[in-house]
Amino acid sequence: MSEIVAPQGPQQPQQPAGPPEPGQPRTWDIVATTVELILLALAGMVSSFAGLMLVMASDSCGTGTTECSTGVILLGVGLAVIAPWVALLAMGTWAVVRLVRRKLAWWVPLLAVPLWALVFALGVAVTFAGVS
């Protein structure tokens, strides 16, 4: 006669071979990223206002001593005004995607600052190139 052997303890299901699941969400990372994005949005409002003040570069236009290109000035002011929002949109989207994928994202909004400064500086340079 054959013997029937009962299994010892509960059976563990076999795990499929593949990449490990992402880690648990880190509350501190979510909070830090959210605070940084909010601060960037507030600073963006201030920076956009400063960009609008570049219009004053055209004050000397039409006095006979200064030739100006209003189209170039307008382009430069537009770049300076929109710079923080382009940086915030790009880096904010990237940060949210990283958070959803449960990867560290606190450092991503910080990358918006140099991008923002670069586009803003380009706007200032274009504005002053329009005033000659």
Short mmCIF file of C-alpha atoms in Angstrom, two decimals, residues 6 18 22 24 27 34-35 47 52 54 58 62 65 72 76 80 84 96 101 103 107 112 131:
data_model
loop_
_atom_site.label_atom_id
_atom_site.label_comp_id
_atom_site.label_asym_id
_atom_site.label_seq_id
_atom_site.Cartn_x
_atom_site.Cartn_y
_atom_site.Cartn_z
CA ALA A 6 0.11 15.59 4.19
CA GLY A 18 11.09 39.70 -12.76
CA PRO A 22 8.78 49.56 -6.32
CA GLN A 24 6.62 52.02 -0.46
CA THR A 27 5.77 60.53 2.87
CA THR A 34 4.76 69.35 -3.02
CA VAL A 35 6.16 72.20 -0.91
CA SER A 47 9.24 86.50 -11.53
CA LEU A 52 6.59 92.53 -17.17
CA LEU A 54 11.15 94.80 -18.68
CA SER A 58 11.44 100.77 -24.14
CA GLY A 62 11.02 107.34 -29.95
CA THR A 65 18.30 109.21 -29.84
CA VAL A 72 12.10 92.16 -30.39
CA GLY A 76 12.08 89.33 -24.83
CA ALA A 80 10.91 86.55 -19.34
CA PRO A 84 8.98 80.35 -14.75
CA VAL A 96 4.70 63.93 -10.47
CA ARG A 101 6.41 55.54 -10.00
CA LYS A 103 10.91 57.11 -7.05
CA TRP A 107 15.36 67.03 -6.26
CA ALA A 112 13.55 74.17 -12.43
CA VAL A 131 16.73 98.72 -27.63
#
